[in-house]
mmCIF file of C-alpha atoms and ligand atoms in Angstrom:
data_model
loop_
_atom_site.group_PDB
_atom_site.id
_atom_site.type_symbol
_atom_site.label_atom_id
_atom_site.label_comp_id
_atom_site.label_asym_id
_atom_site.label_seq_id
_atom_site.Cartn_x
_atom_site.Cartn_y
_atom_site.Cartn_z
ATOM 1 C CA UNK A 287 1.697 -5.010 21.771
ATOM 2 C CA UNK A 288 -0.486 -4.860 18.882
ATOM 3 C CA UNK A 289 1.455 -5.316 15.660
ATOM 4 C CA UNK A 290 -0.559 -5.116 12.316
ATOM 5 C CA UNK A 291 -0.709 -4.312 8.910
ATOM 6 C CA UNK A 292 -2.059 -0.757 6.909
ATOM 7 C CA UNK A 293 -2.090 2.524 8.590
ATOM 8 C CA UNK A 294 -5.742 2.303 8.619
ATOM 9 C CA UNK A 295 -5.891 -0.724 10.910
ATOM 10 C CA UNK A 296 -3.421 1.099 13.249
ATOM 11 C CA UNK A 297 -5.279 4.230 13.415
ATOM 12 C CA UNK A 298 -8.552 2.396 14.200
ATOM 13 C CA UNK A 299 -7.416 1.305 17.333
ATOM 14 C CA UNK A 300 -5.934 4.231 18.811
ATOM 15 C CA UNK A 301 -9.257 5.478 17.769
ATOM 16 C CA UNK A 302 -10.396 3.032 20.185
ATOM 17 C CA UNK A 303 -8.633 3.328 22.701
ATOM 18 C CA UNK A 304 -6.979 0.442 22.551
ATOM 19 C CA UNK A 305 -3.184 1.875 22.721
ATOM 20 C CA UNK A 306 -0.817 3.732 24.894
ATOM 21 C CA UNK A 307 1.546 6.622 23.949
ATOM 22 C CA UNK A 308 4.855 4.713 22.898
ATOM 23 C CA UNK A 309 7.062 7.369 24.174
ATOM 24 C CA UNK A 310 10.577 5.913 22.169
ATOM 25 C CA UNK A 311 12.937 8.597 21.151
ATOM 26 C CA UNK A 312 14.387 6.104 19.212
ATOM 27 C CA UNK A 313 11.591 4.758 17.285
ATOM 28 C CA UNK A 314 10.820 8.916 16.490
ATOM 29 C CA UNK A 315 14.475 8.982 15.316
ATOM 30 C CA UNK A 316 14.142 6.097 13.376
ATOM 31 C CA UNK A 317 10.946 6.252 11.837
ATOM 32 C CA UNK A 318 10.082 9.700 9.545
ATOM 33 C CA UNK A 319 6.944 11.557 11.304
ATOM 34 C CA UNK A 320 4.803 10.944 7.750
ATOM 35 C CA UNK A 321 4.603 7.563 9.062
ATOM 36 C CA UNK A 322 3.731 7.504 12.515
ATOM 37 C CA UNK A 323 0.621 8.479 14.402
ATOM 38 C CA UNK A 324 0.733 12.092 15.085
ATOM 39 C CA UNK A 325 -0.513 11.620 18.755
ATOM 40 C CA UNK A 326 2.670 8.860 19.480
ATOM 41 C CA UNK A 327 -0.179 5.791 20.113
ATOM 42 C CA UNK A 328 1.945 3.861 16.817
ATOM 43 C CA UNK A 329 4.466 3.935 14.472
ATOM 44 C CA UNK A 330 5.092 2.192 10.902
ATOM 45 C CA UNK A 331 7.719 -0.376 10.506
ATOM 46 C CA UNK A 332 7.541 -1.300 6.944
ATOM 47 C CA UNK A 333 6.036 0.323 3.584
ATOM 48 C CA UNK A 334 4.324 -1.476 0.870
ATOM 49 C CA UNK A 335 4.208 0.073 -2.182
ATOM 50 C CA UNK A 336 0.795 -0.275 -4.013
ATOM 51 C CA UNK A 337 1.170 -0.359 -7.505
ATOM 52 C CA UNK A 338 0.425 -0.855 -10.885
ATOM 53 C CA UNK A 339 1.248 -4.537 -12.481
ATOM 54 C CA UNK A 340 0.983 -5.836 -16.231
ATOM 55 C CA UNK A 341 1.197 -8.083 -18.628
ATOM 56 C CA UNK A 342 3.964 -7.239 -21.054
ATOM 57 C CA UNK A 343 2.562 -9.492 -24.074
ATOM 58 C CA UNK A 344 -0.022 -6.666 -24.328
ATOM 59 C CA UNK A 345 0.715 -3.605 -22.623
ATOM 60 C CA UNK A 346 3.876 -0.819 -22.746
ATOM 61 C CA UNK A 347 4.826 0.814 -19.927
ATOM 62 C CA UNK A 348 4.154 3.580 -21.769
ATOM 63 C CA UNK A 349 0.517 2.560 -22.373
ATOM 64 C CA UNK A 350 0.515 3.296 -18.302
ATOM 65 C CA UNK A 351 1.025 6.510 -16.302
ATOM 66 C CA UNK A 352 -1.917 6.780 -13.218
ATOM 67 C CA UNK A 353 -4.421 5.066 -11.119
ATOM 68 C CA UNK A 354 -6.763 7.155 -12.654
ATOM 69 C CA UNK A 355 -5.775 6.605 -15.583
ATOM 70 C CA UNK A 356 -6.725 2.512 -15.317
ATOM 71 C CA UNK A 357 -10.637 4.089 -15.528
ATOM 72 C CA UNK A 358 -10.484 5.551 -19.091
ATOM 73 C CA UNK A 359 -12.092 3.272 -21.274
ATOM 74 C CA UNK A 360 -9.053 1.918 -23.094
ATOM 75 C CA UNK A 361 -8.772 -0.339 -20.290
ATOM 76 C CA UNK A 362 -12.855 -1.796 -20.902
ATOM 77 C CA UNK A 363 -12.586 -5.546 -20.016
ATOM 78 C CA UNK A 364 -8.666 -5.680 -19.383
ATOM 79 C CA UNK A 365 -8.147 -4.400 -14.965
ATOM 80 C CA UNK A 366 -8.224 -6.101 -12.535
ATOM 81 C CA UNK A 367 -8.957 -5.666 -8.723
ATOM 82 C CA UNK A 368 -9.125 -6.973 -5.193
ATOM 83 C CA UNK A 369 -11.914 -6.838 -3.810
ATOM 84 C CA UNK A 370 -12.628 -3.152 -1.738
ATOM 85 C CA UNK A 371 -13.724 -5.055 1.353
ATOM 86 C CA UNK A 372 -10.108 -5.139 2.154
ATOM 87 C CA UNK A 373 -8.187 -2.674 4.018
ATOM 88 C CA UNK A 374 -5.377 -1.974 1.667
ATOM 89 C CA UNK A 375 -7.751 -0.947 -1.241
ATOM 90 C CA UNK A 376 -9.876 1.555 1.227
ATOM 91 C CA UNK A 377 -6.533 2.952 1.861
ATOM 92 C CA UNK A 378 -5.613 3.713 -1.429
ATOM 93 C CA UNK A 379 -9.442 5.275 -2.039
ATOM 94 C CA UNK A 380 -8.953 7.210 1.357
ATOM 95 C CA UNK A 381 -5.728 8.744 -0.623
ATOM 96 C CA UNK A 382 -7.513 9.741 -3.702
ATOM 97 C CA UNK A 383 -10.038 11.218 -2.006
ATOM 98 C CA UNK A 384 -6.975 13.421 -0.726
ATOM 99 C CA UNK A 385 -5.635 14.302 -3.760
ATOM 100 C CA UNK A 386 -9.174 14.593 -6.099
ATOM 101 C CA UNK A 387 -11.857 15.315 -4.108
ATOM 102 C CA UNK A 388 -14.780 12.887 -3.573
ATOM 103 C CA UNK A 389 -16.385 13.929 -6.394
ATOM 104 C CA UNK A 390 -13.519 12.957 -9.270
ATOM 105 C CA UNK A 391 -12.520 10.003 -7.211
ATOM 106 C CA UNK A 392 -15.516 8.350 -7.146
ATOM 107 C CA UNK A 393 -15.643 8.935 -11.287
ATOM 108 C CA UNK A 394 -12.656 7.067 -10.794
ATOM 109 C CA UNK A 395 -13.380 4.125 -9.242
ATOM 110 C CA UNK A 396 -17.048 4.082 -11.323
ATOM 111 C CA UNK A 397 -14.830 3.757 -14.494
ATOM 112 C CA UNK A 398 -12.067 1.169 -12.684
ATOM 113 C CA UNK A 399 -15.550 -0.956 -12.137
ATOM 114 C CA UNK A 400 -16.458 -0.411 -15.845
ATOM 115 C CA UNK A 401 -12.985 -1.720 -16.864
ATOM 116 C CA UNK A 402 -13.452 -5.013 -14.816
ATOM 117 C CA UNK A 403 -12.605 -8.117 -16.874
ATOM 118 C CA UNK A 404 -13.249 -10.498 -14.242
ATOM 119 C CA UNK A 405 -15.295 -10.457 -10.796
ATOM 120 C CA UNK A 406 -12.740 -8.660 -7.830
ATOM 121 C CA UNK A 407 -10.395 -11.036 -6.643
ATOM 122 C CA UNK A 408 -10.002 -12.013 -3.138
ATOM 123 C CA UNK A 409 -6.334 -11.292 -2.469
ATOM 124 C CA UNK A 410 -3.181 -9.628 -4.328
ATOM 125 C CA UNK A 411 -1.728 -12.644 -5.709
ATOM 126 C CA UNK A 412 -4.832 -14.396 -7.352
ATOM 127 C CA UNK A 413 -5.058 -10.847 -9.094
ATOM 128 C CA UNK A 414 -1.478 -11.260 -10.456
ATOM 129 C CA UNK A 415 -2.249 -14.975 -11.269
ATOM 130 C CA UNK A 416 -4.939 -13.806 -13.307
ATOM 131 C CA UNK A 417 -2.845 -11.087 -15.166
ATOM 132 C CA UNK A 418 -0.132 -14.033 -15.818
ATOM 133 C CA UNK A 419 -2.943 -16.413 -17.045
ATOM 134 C CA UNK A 420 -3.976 -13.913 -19.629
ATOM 135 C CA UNK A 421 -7.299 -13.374 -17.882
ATOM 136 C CA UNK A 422 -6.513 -9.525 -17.587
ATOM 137 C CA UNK A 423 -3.502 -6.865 -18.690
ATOM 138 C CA UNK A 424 -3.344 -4.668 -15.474
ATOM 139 C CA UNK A 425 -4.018 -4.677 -12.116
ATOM 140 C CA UNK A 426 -3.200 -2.943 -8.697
ATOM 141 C CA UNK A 427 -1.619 -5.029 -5.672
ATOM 142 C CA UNK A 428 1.102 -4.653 -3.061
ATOM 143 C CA UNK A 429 4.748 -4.926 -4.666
ATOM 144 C CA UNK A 430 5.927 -7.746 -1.969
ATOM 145 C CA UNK A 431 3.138 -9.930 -3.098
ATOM 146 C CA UNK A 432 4.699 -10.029 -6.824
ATOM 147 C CA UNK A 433 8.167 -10.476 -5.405
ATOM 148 C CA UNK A 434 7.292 -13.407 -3.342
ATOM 149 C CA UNK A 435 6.282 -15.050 -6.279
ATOM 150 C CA UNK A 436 9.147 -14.167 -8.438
ATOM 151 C CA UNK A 437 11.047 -15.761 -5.616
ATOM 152 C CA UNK A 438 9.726 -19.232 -6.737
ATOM 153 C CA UNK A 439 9.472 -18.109 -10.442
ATOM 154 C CA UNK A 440 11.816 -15.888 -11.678
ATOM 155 C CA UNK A 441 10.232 -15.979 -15.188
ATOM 156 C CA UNK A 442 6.612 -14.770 -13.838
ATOM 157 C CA UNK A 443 5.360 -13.067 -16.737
ATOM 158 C CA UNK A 444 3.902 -9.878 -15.236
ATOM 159 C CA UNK A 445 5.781 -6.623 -15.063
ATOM 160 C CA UNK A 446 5.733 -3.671 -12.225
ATOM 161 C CA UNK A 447 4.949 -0.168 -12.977
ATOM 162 C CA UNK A 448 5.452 2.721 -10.753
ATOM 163 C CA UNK A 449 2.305 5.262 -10.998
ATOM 164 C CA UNK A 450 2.373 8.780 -10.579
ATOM 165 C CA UNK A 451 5.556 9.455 -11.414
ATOM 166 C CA UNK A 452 4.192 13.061 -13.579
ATOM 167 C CA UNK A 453 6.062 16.299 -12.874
ATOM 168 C CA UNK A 454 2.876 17.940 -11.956
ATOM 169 C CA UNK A 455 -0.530 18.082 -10.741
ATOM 170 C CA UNK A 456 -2.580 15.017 -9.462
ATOM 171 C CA UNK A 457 0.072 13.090 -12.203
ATOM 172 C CA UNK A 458 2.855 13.560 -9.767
ATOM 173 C CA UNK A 459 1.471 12.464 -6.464
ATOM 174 C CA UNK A 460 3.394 9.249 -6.189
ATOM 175 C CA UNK A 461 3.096 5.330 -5.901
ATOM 176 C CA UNK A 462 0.703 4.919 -3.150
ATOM 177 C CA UNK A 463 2.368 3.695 0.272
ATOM 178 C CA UNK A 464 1.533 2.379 3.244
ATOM 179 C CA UNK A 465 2.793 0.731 6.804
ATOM 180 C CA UNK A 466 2.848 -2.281 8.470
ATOM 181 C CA UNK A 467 3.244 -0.801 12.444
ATOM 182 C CA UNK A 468 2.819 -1.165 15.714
ATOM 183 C CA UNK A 469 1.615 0.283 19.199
ATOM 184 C CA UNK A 470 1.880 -0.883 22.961
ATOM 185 C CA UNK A 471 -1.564 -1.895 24.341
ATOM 186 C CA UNK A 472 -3.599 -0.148 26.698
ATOM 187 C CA UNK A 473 -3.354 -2.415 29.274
ATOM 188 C CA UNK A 474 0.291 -4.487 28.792
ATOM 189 C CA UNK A 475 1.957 -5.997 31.046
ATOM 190 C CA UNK A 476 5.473 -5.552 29.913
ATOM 191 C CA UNK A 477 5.014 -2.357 28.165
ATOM 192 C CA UNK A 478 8.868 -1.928 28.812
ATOM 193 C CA UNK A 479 9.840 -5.096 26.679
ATOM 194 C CA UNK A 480 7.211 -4.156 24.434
ATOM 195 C CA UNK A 481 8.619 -0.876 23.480
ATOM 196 C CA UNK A 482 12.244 -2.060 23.373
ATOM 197 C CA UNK A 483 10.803 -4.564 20.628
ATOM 198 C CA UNK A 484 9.227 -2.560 18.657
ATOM 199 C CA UNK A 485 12.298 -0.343 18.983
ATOM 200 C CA UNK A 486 14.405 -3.102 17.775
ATOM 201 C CA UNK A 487 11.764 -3.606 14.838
ATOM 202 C CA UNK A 488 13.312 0.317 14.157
ATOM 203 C CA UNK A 489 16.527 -0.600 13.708
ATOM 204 C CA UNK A 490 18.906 -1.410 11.252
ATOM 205 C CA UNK A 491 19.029 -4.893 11.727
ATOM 206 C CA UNK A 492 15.126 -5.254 11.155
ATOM 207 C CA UNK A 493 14.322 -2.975 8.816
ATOM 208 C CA UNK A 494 16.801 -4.533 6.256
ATOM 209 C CA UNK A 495 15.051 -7.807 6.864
ATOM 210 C CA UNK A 496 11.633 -6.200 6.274
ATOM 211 C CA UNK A 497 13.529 -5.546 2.772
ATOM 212 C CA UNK A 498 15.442 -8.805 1.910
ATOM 213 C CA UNK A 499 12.773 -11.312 4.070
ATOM 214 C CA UNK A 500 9.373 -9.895 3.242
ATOM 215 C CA UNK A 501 10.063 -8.052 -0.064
ATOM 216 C CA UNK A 502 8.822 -4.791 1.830
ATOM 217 C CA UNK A 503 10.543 -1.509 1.445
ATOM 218 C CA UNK A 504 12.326 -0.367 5.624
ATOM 219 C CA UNK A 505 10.567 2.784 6.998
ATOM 220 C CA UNK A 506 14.033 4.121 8.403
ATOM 221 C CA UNK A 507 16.394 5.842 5.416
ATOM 222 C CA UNK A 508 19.600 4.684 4.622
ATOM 223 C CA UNK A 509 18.841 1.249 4.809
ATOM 224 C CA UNK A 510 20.389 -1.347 1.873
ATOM 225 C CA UNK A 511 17.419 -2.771 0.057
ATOM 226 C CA UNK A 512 17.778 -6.348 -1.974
ATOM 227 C CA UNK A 513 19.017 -6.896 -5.293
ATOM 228 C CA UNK A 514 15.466 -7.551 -6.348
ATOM 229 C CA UNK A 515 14.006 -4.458 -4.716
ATOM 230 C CA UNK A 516 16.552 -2.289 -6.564
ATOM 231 C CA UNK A 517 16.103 -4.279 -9.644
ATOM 232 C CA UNK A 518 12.426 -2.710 -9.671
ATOM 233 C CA UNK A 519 14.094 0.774 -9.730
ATOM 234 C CA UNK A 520 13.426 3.893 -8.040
ATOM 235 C CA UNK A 521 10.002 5.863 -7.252
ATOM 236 C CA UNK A 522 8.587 8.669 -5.873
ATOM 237 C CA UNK A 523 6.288 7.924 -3.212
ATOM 238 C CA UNK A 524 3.144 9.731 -2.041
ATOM 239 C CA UNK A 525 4.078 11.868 0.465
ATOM 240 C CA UNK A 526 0.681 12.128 2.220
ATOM 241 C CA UNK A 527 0.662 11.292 6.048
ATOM 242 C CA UNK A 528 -0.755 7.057 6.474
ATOM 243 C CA UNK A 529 -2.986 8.315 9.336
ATOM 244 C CA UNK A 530 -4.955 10.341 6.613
ATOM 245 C CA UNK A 531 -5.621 6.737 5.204
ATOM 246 C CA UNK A 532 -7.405 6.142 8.842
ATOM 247 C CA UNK A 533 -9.234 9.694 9.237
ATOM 248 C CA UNK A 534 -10.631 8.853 5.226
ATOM 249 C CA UNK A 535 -11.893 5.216 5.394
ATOM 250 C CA UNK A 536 -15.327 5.500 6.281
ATOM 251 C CA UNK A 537 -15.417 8.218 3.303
ATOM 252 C CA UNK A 538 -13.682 5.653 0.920
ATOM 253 C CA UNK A 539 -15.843 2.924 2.053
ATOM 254 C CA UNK A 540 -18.860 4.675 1.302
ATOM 255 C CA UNK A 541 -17.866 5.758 -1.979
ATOM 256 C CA UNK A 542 -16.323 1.933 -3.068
ATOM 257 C CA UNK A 543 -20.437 1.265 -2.275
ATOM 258 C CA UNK A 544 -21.715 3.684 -4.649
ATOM 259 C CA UNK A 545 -19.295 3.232 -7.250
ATOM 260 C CA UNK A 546 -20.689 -0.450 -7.483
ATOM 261 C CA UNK A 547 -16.837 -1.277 -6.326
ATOM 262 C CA UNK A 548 -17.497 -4.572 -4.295
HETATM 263 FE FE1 LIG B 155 -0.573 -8.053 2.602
#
């Protein structure tokens, strides 16, 4: 089987041909349609939330509200970003493009590169090292990042902000999410077992370890998140299908490139 992380990932290799039709009724039970691939070569098992972080010396929540928003120039010298060579952050382009249109997302992410403060880090929790060392006062990484580290430091001093959360309009899209998934490979040799795990990686059992173990949020409802997921409250979540995140990513990548977004 080929288990991985970001919907964009999986949908590159049932582009090539790399994966078989999973065929679970189980997993399609399990797992809500907006997260699987619509031609059954793989499914999500987990969803990371991509938000909004800050330092709470200098910012309000209610200095916050968008994605967008981090590219007016109130932010000039105070975001910062991963770098857009990885996956996670072509994903969240590939969305925007959804929701804007090329043409206002890449005004976007020109003004998010205007707003740097320091060069694009190379992973999520450098960037929220950076916010806690004072170096910036917001940033954008994946929510189980921060609550790994608030496992070994309860008093990290960087707060979580949910995006999008407007009533209408591009305001009210929703905190960005995607999948960690998996698909049966072309050519396995136990395609059986394989599908019976990643059925199991459905259920109950897993998913509320995807929640407690790895600070990600389950794909299947109903499932009991931690005590610190729930202390980080509720959100809406972006709705959009994660294999739009695949069909978009040479568009996003293109765009990160003119933008100047390294
Ligand atoms: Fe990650």
């Amino acid at each position: 089987m080929f288990l991985t992380v970001d919907a964009g990932n999986l949908w590159q290799a049932g582009e090539q041909g790399l994966l078989q039709p999973l065929q679970s009724t189980l997993v399609n039970t399990n797992v809500p349609q907006k997260y699987r691939a619509d031609n059954d070569l793989w499914t999500g098992l987990s969803l990371r939330a991509r938000t909004i972080f800050y330092d709470p010396a200098k910012v309000a929540p209610t200095d916050l509200s968008t994605y967008a928003d981090l590219a007016d120039p109130k932010w000039r010298g105070k975001l910062c970003l991963r770098t857009a060579k990885k996956v996670y952050n072509q994903s969240l382009v590939a969305s925007m493009i959804e929701h804007y249109g090329e043409e206002k997302t890449e005004e976007i992410v020109k003004g998010w590169v205007a707003n740097l403060a320091a060069p694009v880090f190379s992973n999520d929790t450098k960037m929220l090292e950076a916010i806690a060392a004072g170096q910036c006062e917001v940033g954008i990484a994946n929510s189980y990042y921060y609550g790994r580290i608030l496992e070994e430091n309860p008093d990290f001093p960087v707060k979580i902000f949910w995006p999008n959360q407007g009533a209408n309009g591009t305001d009210a899209t929703g905190v960005h999410v995607n999948v960690s998934g998996a698909g049966i490979v072309k050519n396995a040799d136990n395609v059986v077992g394989a599908r019976q795990l990643i059925e199991w990686l459905s259920s109950d059992t897993a998913q509320g370890e995807y929640a407690s173990g790895d600070k990600e949020y389950p794909v299947k409802a109903g499932i009991d998140e931690s005590d610190m997921l729930r202390s980080w409250g509720p959100f809406k979540q972006d709705d959009i299908n994660v294999s739009v995140f695949g069909q978009r990513q040479g568009e996003a990548v293109k765009l990160m490139d003119r933008a100047g977004y390294e």
